[in-house]
XYZ file of C-alpha atoms in Angstrom:
501
model
C 0.031 -0.091 -0.060
C 2.907 2.406 0.925
C 4.444 1.665 -2.313
C 1.496 2.446 -4.257
C 1.247 5.726 -2.437
C 4.802 6.663 -3.464
C 4.175 5.900 -7.025
C 1.292 8.510 -7.048
C 1.920 11.432 -9.213
C 2.852 14.854 -7.538
C 1.147 16.673 -10.481
C -2.202 17.826 -9.460
C -3.806 17.359 -12.974
C -2.211 13.725 -13.054
C -3.227 13.194 -9.455
C -6.867 13.940 -10.318
C -6.892 11.474 -13.413
C -5.562 9.032 -10.973
C -7.973 9.668 -8.592
C -10.988 9.422 -10.946
C -9.367 5.876 -12.195
C -9.672 4.717 -8.608
C -13.287 6.170 -8.120
C -14.234 4.199 -11.072
C -12.464 0.992 -10.107
C -14.266 1.177 -6.771
C -17.580 1.418 -8.225
C -16.891 -1.375 -10.762
C -15.962 -3.660 -7.797
C -19.041 -2.685 -5.744
C -21.197 -3.688 -8.684
C -19.297 -6.821 -9.168
C -19.647 -7.457 -5.582
C -23.180 -6.589 -5.371
C -24.048 -9.000 -8.541
C -22.113 -11.954 -7.016
C -24.030 -11.474 -3.712
C -27.376 -11.534 -5.309
C -26.037 -14.593 -7.234
C -24.857 -16.212 -4.186
C -28.185 -15.481 -2.651
C -30.124 -17.112 -5.540
C -27.785 -20.181 -5.485
C -28.422 -20.685 -1.705
C -32.130 -20.433 -2.224
C -31.995 -23.071 -5.178
C -29.881 -25.448 -2.809
C -31.474 -25.093 0.529
C -34.485 -23.291 0.325
C -38.121 -24.935 0.615
C -38.641 -24.835 -3.048
C -35.323 -26.156 -4.029
C -35.515 -28.282 -7.300
C -31.774 -29.087 -7.846
C -30.449 -31.857 -10.001
C -30.462 -35.508 -8.246
C -28.080 -38.279 -8.757
C -29.081 -40.471 -11.883
C -29.989 -44.052 -11.294
C -30.074 -46.843 -13.755
C -32.928 -48.729 -12.321
C -35.189 -46.014 -12.834
C -33.894 -45.148 -16.387
C -34.722 -48.666 -17.326
C -38.330 -48.377 -16.187
C -39.046 -45.496 -18.057
C -37.395 -47.326 -21.478
C -39.707 -50.157 -20.600
C -42.640 -47.719 -20.482
C -41.725 -46.493 -23.816
C -41.450 -49.664 -25.485
C -44.914 -50.863 -24.316
C -46.524 -47.741 -25.850
C -45.054 -48.995 -29.091
C -46.143 -52.433 -28.580
C -49.790 -51.218 -27.835
C -50.021 -49.362 -30.864
C -48.954 -52.529 -33.179
C -51.460 -55.150 -34.642
C -51.781 -57.350 -31.616
C -52.503 -60.305 -33.787
C -48.946 -60.292 -35.320
C -46.623 -62.592 -33.180
C -44.618 -60.280 -31.434
C -43.596 -62.785 -28.227
C -39.901 -63.555 -27.564
C -38.745 -67.035 -28.117
C -38.042 -67.191 -24.537
C -41.368 -66.190 -22.826
C -41.126 -65.926 -19.047
C -43.184 -68.084 -17.311
C -46.369 -66.500 -15.812
C -46.257 -67.269 -12.211
C -49.607 -68.117 -10.322
C -51.665 -65.736 -8.235
C -51.583 -66.442 -4.616
C -54.163 -68.760 -3.590
C -54.617 -66.919 -0.323
C -56.228 -63.839 -1.904
C -59.789 -63.541 -1.648
C -61.535 -64.250 -4.934
C -64.999 -62.780 -6.346
C -66.216 -64.883 -9.032
C -68.369 -64.014 -11.905
C -70.027 -66.676 -13.958
C -70.895 -65.876 -17.680
C -73.386 -68.399 -19.216
C -74.584 -68.352 -22.634
C -77.936 -69.327 -21.308
C -79.986 -72.830 -21.045
C -81.142 -73.094 -24.633
C -79.318 -73.513 -28.160
C -80.336 -71.418 -31.060
C -81.542 -74.794 -32.641
C -84.281 -74.930 -29.795
C -82.513 -78.036 -27.849
C -81.166 -77.520 -24.088
C -77.502 -76.814 -23.313
C -75.654 -78.961 -20.671
C -72.433 -78.062 -19.212
C -69.271 -80.062 -20.580
C -66.563 -77.906 -18.915
C -65.458 -74.368 -18.256
C -62.847 -71.887 -18.964
C -61.471 -69.866 -16.065
C -59.640 -66.507 -16.548
C -58.214 -65.038 -13.229
C -57.316 -61.168 -13.287
C -55.559 -59.477 -10.511
C -57.609 -56.406 -9.244
C -56.630 -53.769 -6.687
C -59.336 -52.496 -4.535
C -57.806 -49.626 -2.474
C -56.222 -51.070 0.607
C -55.892 -54.836 -0.489
C -55.690 -56.975 -3.499
C -58.430 -59.406 -4.814
C -58.772 -61.670 -7.607
C -61.720 -61.470 -9.951
C -62.888 -65.039 -11.569
C -64.396 -64.716 -14.569
C -66.137 -68.274 -15.186
C -67.309 -69.286 -18.593
C -68.887 -72.629 -18.707
C -68.744 -74.383 -22.188
C -72.232 -75.657 -22.994
C -72.947 -78.246 -25.596
C -76.453 -78.493 -27.269
C -78.049 -82.184 -26.472
C -79.692 -81.901 -29.919
C -76.984 -80.833 -32.407
C -73.713 -80.897 -30.109
C -72.970 -77.529 -30.909
C -70.784 -75.969 -28.095
C -71.453 -72.485 -27.235
C -69.301 -70.053 -24.648
C -70.020 -66.596 -23.685
C -67.337 -64.363 -24.847
C -64.619 -62.950 -22.549
C -65.343 -59.130 -21.980
C -62.846 -56.559 -23.292
C -60.385 -55.572 -20.761
C -57.766 -52.659 -20.604
C -54.680 -54.886 -21.726
C -55.702 -57.761 -23.996
C -54.253 -61.151 -22.652
C -52.964 -59.066 -19.446
C -53.860 -60.002 -16.069
C -54.284 -56.492 -14.383
C -57.892 -55.208 -13.527
C -58.867 -51.494 -14.518
C -58.527 -50.521 -10.646
C -55.060 -52.074 -10.528
C -53.855 -50.096 -13.417
C -55.376 -46.901 -12.216
C -53.821 -47.549 -8.674
C -50.235 -47.747 -10.537
C -50.819 -44.485 -12.758
C -51.683 -42.657 -9.793
C -49.223 -43.882 -7.378
C -46.604 -42.993 -9.969
C -47.590 -39.717 -11.227
C -49.992 -38.178 -8.345
C -48.096 -39.662 -5.411
C -44.633 -39.642 -7.242
C -43.881 -43.308 -5.982
C -41.684 -44.823 -8.771
C -42.291 -48.349 -10.251
C -39.576 -50.148 -8.338
C -40.984 -48.866 -5.153
C -44.423 -49.940 -6.061
C -42.854 -53.314 -6.886
C -41.447 -53.792 -3.236
C -44.766 -52.427 -1.646
C -46.522 -55.203 -3.516
C -44.343 -57.826 -2.634
C -44.915 -57.299 0.951
C -48.477 -58.117 0.240
C -47.239 -61.585 -1.400
C -47.677 -60.005 -4.978
C -44.548 -60.685 -7.353
C -44.708 -58.194 -9.827
C -41.528 -57.106 -11.474
C -40.928 -53.202 -12.291
C -40.633 -54.157 -15.884
C -44.114 -55.495 -15.660
C -45.613 -52.266 -14.071
C -43.458 -50.318 -16.806
C -45.375 -52.324 -19.521
C -48.514 -51.580 -17.934
C -48.094 -47.888 -17.713
C -47.108 -47.503 -21.148
C -49.997 -49.621 -22.377
C -52.334 -47.730 -20.442
C -51.497 -44.323 -21.287
C -51.520 -45.404 -24.998
C -55.105 -46.457 -24.537
C -55.851 -43.407 -22.562
C -54.204 -40.956 -25.269
C -57.206 -40.154 -27.303
C -58.876 -39.000 -23.742
C -55.791 -36.630 -23.385
C -56.224 -35.288 -26.716
C -59.950 -34.256 -25.843
C -58.822 -32.644 -22.832
C -56.434 -30.508 -25.108
C -58.844 -29.485 -27.358
C -61.126 -28.425 -24.373
C -58.124 -26.067 -23.084
C -57.806 -24.673 -26.494
C -61.218 -23.367 -26.828
C -60.791 -21.197 -23.917
C -60.742 -17.425 -24.248
C -57.784 -17.041 -21.944
C -55.441 -19.768 -21.104
C -51.965 -20.157 -18.833
C -48.819 -21.356 -20.646
C -45.541 -22.649 -19.006
C -42.926 -25.166 -19.116
C -40.312 -26.825 -16.779
C -37.038 -28.939 -17.524
C -36.983 -32.686 -16.878
C -34.060 -34.870 -17.524
C -34.075 -37.301 -20.523
C -31.667 -40.074 -20.637
C -29.459 -40.068 -23.726
C -26.639 -42.211 -24.938
C -23.834 -40.254 -23.309
C -25.437 -38.451 -20.749
C -28.930 -36.929 -19.995
C -30.590 -34.300 -21.864
C -32.835 -31.610 -20.727
C -36.097 -32.169 -22.012
C -39.229 -30.053 -21.209
C -43.055 -30.748 -20.203
C -45.206 -28.086 -21.591
C -48.290 -27.250 -19.678
C -51.408 -25.214 -20.741
C -54.248 -24.832 -18.415
C -57.774 -23.520 -18.659
C -59.258 -22.209 -15.370
C -62.090 -20.059 -15.685
C -63.536 -20.286 -11.777
C -62.027 -16.679 -10.832
C -64.459 -15.202 -13.262
C -67.461 -17.425 -12.174
C -67.170 -19.230 -15.500
C -69.141 -22.900 -15.691
C -66.471 -24.117 -17.954
C -64.608 -27.214 -16.544
C -61.145 -26.450 -15.760
C -58.473 -28.406 -17.422
C -54.748 -28.820 -17.598
C -53.021 -30.175 -20.930
C -49.490 -31.419 -20.735
C -46.878 -32.062 -24.022
C -43.330 -33.388 -23.720
C -40.637 -32.314 -26.028
C -36.841 -33.394 -25.998
C -35.901 -29.662 -26.322
C -37.147 -26.068 -25.591
C -37.234 -24.820 -29.061
C -40.084 -22.194 -29.782
C -41.555 -24.404 -32.548
C -43.295 -26.630 -29.685
C -45.513 -24.162 -28.344
C -46.014 -22.778 -31.645
C -47.219 -26.387 -32.855
C -49.441 -26.887 -29.573
C -51.319 -23.769 -30.176
C -51.335 -23.746 -33.863
C -54.887 -22.878 -33.996
C -55.731 -21.090 -31.002
C -57.149 -17.743 -30.571
C -57.387 -15.609 -27.546
C -55.101 -14.627 -24.803
C -52.112 -16.627 -23.506
C -50.513 -15.766 -19.758
C -47.149 -16.372 -20.302
C -43.571 -15.519 -18.562
C -41.647 -13.724 -21.075
C -39.983 -16.661 -22.831
C -39.022 -15.625 -26.640
C -40.247 -19.151 -27.640
C -43.713 -17.793 -27.382
C -43.143 -15.023 -29.642
C -44.257 -16.793 -32.729
C -47.544 -17.121 -31.081
C -48.015 -13.441 -30.161
C -47.211 -12.466 -33.827
C -50.522 -13.898 -34.682
C -53.093 -11.223 -35.018
C -55.928 -13.354 -32.918
C -53.418 -14.098 -30.069
C -52.597 -11.694 -27.425
C -50.058 -11.987 -24.788
C -50.763 -11.461 -20.809
C -47.390 -10.856 -18.928
C -46.866 -12.139 -15.217
C -46.851 -9.743 -12.485
C -45.300 -12.689 -10.001
C -42.230 -13.058 -12.209
C -41.714 -9.217 -11.497
C -42.432 -9.395 -7.918
C -40.046 -12.128 -7.433
C -37.116 -10.242 -8.985
C -37.586 -7.713 -6.263
C -37.900 -10.266 -3.533
C -34.659 -11.656 -4.583
C -33.102 -8.417 -4.325
C -34.682 -7.444 -1.018
C -33.520 -10.733 0.416
C -29.922 -10.618 -0.761
C -29.206 -6.441 -0.325
C -32.071 -5.230 1.883
C -32.984 -2.686 -0.817
C -35.508 -0.077 0.326
C -36.383 0.488 -3.455
C -37.078 -3.351 -3.697
C -39.295 -3.515 -0.413
C -41.342 -0.387 -1.740
C -42.034 -2.264 -4.983
C -43.050 -5.252 -3.397
C -45.501 -3.114 -1.043
C -47.061 -1.625 -3.992
C -47.688 -4.807 -5.973
C -49.130 -6.248 -2.719
C -52.018 -3.727 -3.138
C -52.534 -4.715 -6.581
C -52.996 -8.422 -5.098
C -55.286 -7.243 -2.457
C -57.699 -5.714 -5.105
C -57.425 -9.529 -6.849
C -58.855 -11.233 -3.758
C -61.886 -8.742 -3.790
C -62.415 -9.532 -7.417
C -62.004 -13.413 -7.338
C -65.333 -15.296 -8.234
C -67.577 -12.375 -9.680
C -68.624 -11.852 -13.329
C -65.922 -10.341 -15.876
C -67.890 -7.054 -15.998
C -67.572 -6.819 -12.469
C -63.955 -7.603 -12.085
C -63.359 -4.763 -14.646
C -65.186 -2.116 -12.776
C -63.181 -2.795 -9.640
C -60.003 -2.858 -11.166
C -60.706 0.271 -12.874
C -61.659 1.970 -9.624
C -59.127 0.183 -7.410
C -56.119 -1.354 -9.012
C -55.570 1.096 -12.291
C -54.394 4.153 -10.018
C -52.174 1.830 -8.271
C -50.630 0.240 -11.314
C -50.342 3.710 -12.881
C -48.375 4.930 -10.160
C -46.224 1.826 -9.761
C -45.146 2.310 -13.387
C -44.176 5.871 -13.072
C -42.517 5.302 -9.617
C -40.431 2.690 -11.185
C -39.238 4.759 -13.987
C -38.053 7.472 -11.555
C -36.015 5.176 -9.742
C -34.020 4.650 -12.454
C -32.394 7.920 -12.270
C -31.372 7.533 -8.609
C -29.284 3.988 -8.868
C -26.709 2.705 -11.128
C -27.877 1.371 -14.582
C -25.638 -1.835 -14.084
C -27.051 -2.909 -10.835
C -29.166 -5.967 -10.276
C -31.866 -3.502 -9.224
C -31.803 -1.400 -12.089
C -32.210 -4.855 -14.264
C -34.968 -5.776 -12.307
C -36.780 -2.410 -12.796
C -36.181 -2.488 -16.462
C -37.927 -6.003 -16.606
C -40.800 -4.819 -14.567
C -41.339 -1.914 -16.928
C -41.052 -3.899 -20.001
C -43.672 -6.694 -18.751
C -45.646 -4.002 -17.389
C -46.726 -2.722 -20.942
C -47.950 -6.322 -21.556
C -49.864 -6.382 -18.604
C -52.163 -3.745 -18.708
C -54.818 -6.013 -20.607
C -56.156 -7.298 -17.257
C -57.390 -3.837 -16.365
C -59.676 -3.954 -19.225
C -60.461 -7.914 -19.653
C -62.212 -9.620 -16.532
C -61.282 -12.776 -18.149
C -57.614 -12.358 -17.366
C -55.371 -12.741 -14.111
C -52.657 -10.714 -12.838
C -50.255 -13.435 -13.034
C -49.355 -16.976 -14.576
C -49.423 -18.796 -11.267
C -52.347 -21.116 -12.351
C -49.762 -22.461 -14.836
C -47.010 -22.631 -12.356
C -49.247 -24.598 -9.801
C -49.911 -27.173 -12.533
C -46.293 -27.722 -13.147
C -45.539 -28.369 -9.369
C -46.423 -32.180 -9.980
C -43.522 -32.574 -12.512
C -41.177 -30.846 -10.224
C -42.124 -33.540 -7.128
C -42.196 -36.225 -9.437
C -38.789 -35.524 -11.145
C -37.397 -35.795 -7.426
C -38.137 -39.466 -7.011
C -38.131 -40.850 -10.726
C -35.243 -38.123 -11.596
C -35.584 -38.274 -15.313
C -37.343 -40.105 -18.140
C -35.463 -42.736 -20.200
C -36.649 -41.878 -23.664
C -38.996 -39.658 -25.706
C -41.878 -42.346 -25.379
C -41.516 -42.199 -21.539
C -41.817 -38.512 -21.451
C -44.849 -38.665 -23.600
C -46.520 -41.249 -21.289
C -45.868 -39.168 -18.490
C -47.492 -36.126 -20.303
C -50.489 -38.288 -21.049
C -50.791 -39.129 -17.212
C -50.211 -35.794 -15.887
C -53.142 -34.506 -18.266
C -55.529 -36.865 -16.906
C -54.626 -37.055 -13.301
C -54.148 -33.415 -12.859
C -57.551 -32.394 -14.633
C -59.294 -34.944 -12.504
C -57.915 -32.996 -9.261
C -58.940 -29.481 -10.880
C -62.504 -30.906 -10.985
C -62.599 -32.198 -7.421
C -62.564 -35.861 -8.812
C -60.686 -38.615 -7.304
C -58.193 -39.568 -10.323
C -57.840 -43.416 -8.887
C -61.951 -43.758 -8.856
C -62.270 -42.037 -12.394
C -59.186 -43.787 -14.209
C -60.804 -47.351 -12.661
C -64.092 -46.401 -14.126
C -62.596 -45.134 -17.638
C -60.446 -47.940 -17.984
C -63.151 -50.280 -17.267
C -64.828 -48.802 -20.166
C -62.582 -47.196 -23.040
C -61.779 -50.153 -24.695
C -65.234 -50.437 -26.089
C -66.134 -46.875 -26.155
C -67.090 -45.157 -29.299
C -64.374 -42.798 -30.271
C -67.328 -40.220 -31.353
C -68.373 -40.197 -27.960
C -65.168 -39.778 -25.765
C -66.099 -36.721 -24.270
C -68.930 -38.950 -22.068
C -65.533 -40.137 -20.171
C -64.321 -36.626 -19.295
C -63.670 -35.990 -15.654
C -66.358 -33.418 -15.387
C -68.862 -35.680 -16.670
C -68.041 -38.456 -14.438
C -68.674 -36.073 -11.515
C -71.807 -35.314 -12.707
C -73.180 -38.628 -13.054
C -71.565 -39.576 -9.532
C -73.054 -36.453 -7.869
């Protein structure tokens, strides 16, 4: 330090230049320190906060279960009449005899078509493993073979359609496996261990096959939910990363969510969540998902949605929650009074939203114009004024510029009662994916990701409508194989809720 002082110039002009350089250096270092503190605070929240979504260690066993799920989806779409069984077919183990059994007898009747009476000459017994919540049972489907006493013709009742042909799982068991994995976030290898404690020997690969075939069967129903979502005047869109096993290392794939929820403005339209899977985050994916959509889209500012908003009939609604989050991060890391004031002003806008929830769109607009618009205008003007008081390179300045840019695309909610102040509806819908990836960690292939998107669509839509997803899926899986595709809407969760009421 003393050597540095000795090297200072003695000329007053040169000394002033040196002092100005030191001041500029100190300012630059202060900004760098502020930036690093902000980043460190964010990393600490990411690693240790209650909403941490840090990457977990990969597990080979979990990867295999997703690959088998995808493989089963491909097999289910092929012609079942073609011989596709391997040469060394594993031997099917008998169902435990101690399990309770319910028996159903299907008889062709007592009289032959020729007029003669039928007599029993034998029977075929088909056993399927079923799951009743809390216990396993075996359904025995007995089909007596009857022979006519006059013409010796042998008749037998047809075996009813089942979710998986030539398979043993009942509709309730398939629904239980799907809900356990995608609603309760229990990976298939854990489910296999749980079943083993009940004396049921079901390998994880078997469960993976059931998941793949079930989601393939249910895919048209998920597509119907997607069509319902895209008919909404305003929807919520978001995406979240999910790991996908690749050849050398895991790649970052995406789960996209599109939500229609009109309950805040007292609409009778059923809420629904539609999920789609992609291997990357390119903007072409949301553009394809919403190709024919017309209306408002709540989004978080991701540039991949820009092609959608370039259309004349699609309008962007920005998210205040993302604006607020940046000020919260700065206040927590730096204690900035400006950030604290911004949070307080935003809280006033949310207080107004509590008063307008559940009323008609026209009433919402009237109250927002009266109570929210003055606060919104003052917030925008106040934020613009703060930029002249702080360094343009600081994290706070970046947050303010982001807020001003998004608020221009947020004004629509003041004029439209069918819009919300934020995109939290979509963010809530991806919580199930965030919780699930902490347990099964990643999907093994593109097919496994598509199966997950179908399952999330069905389960989360049922939950939005107050329907027990396991009861509904059991009901659907028992019927969908014989249900006409033109009457698919009859199987939607809100139709099930209405019939069960």
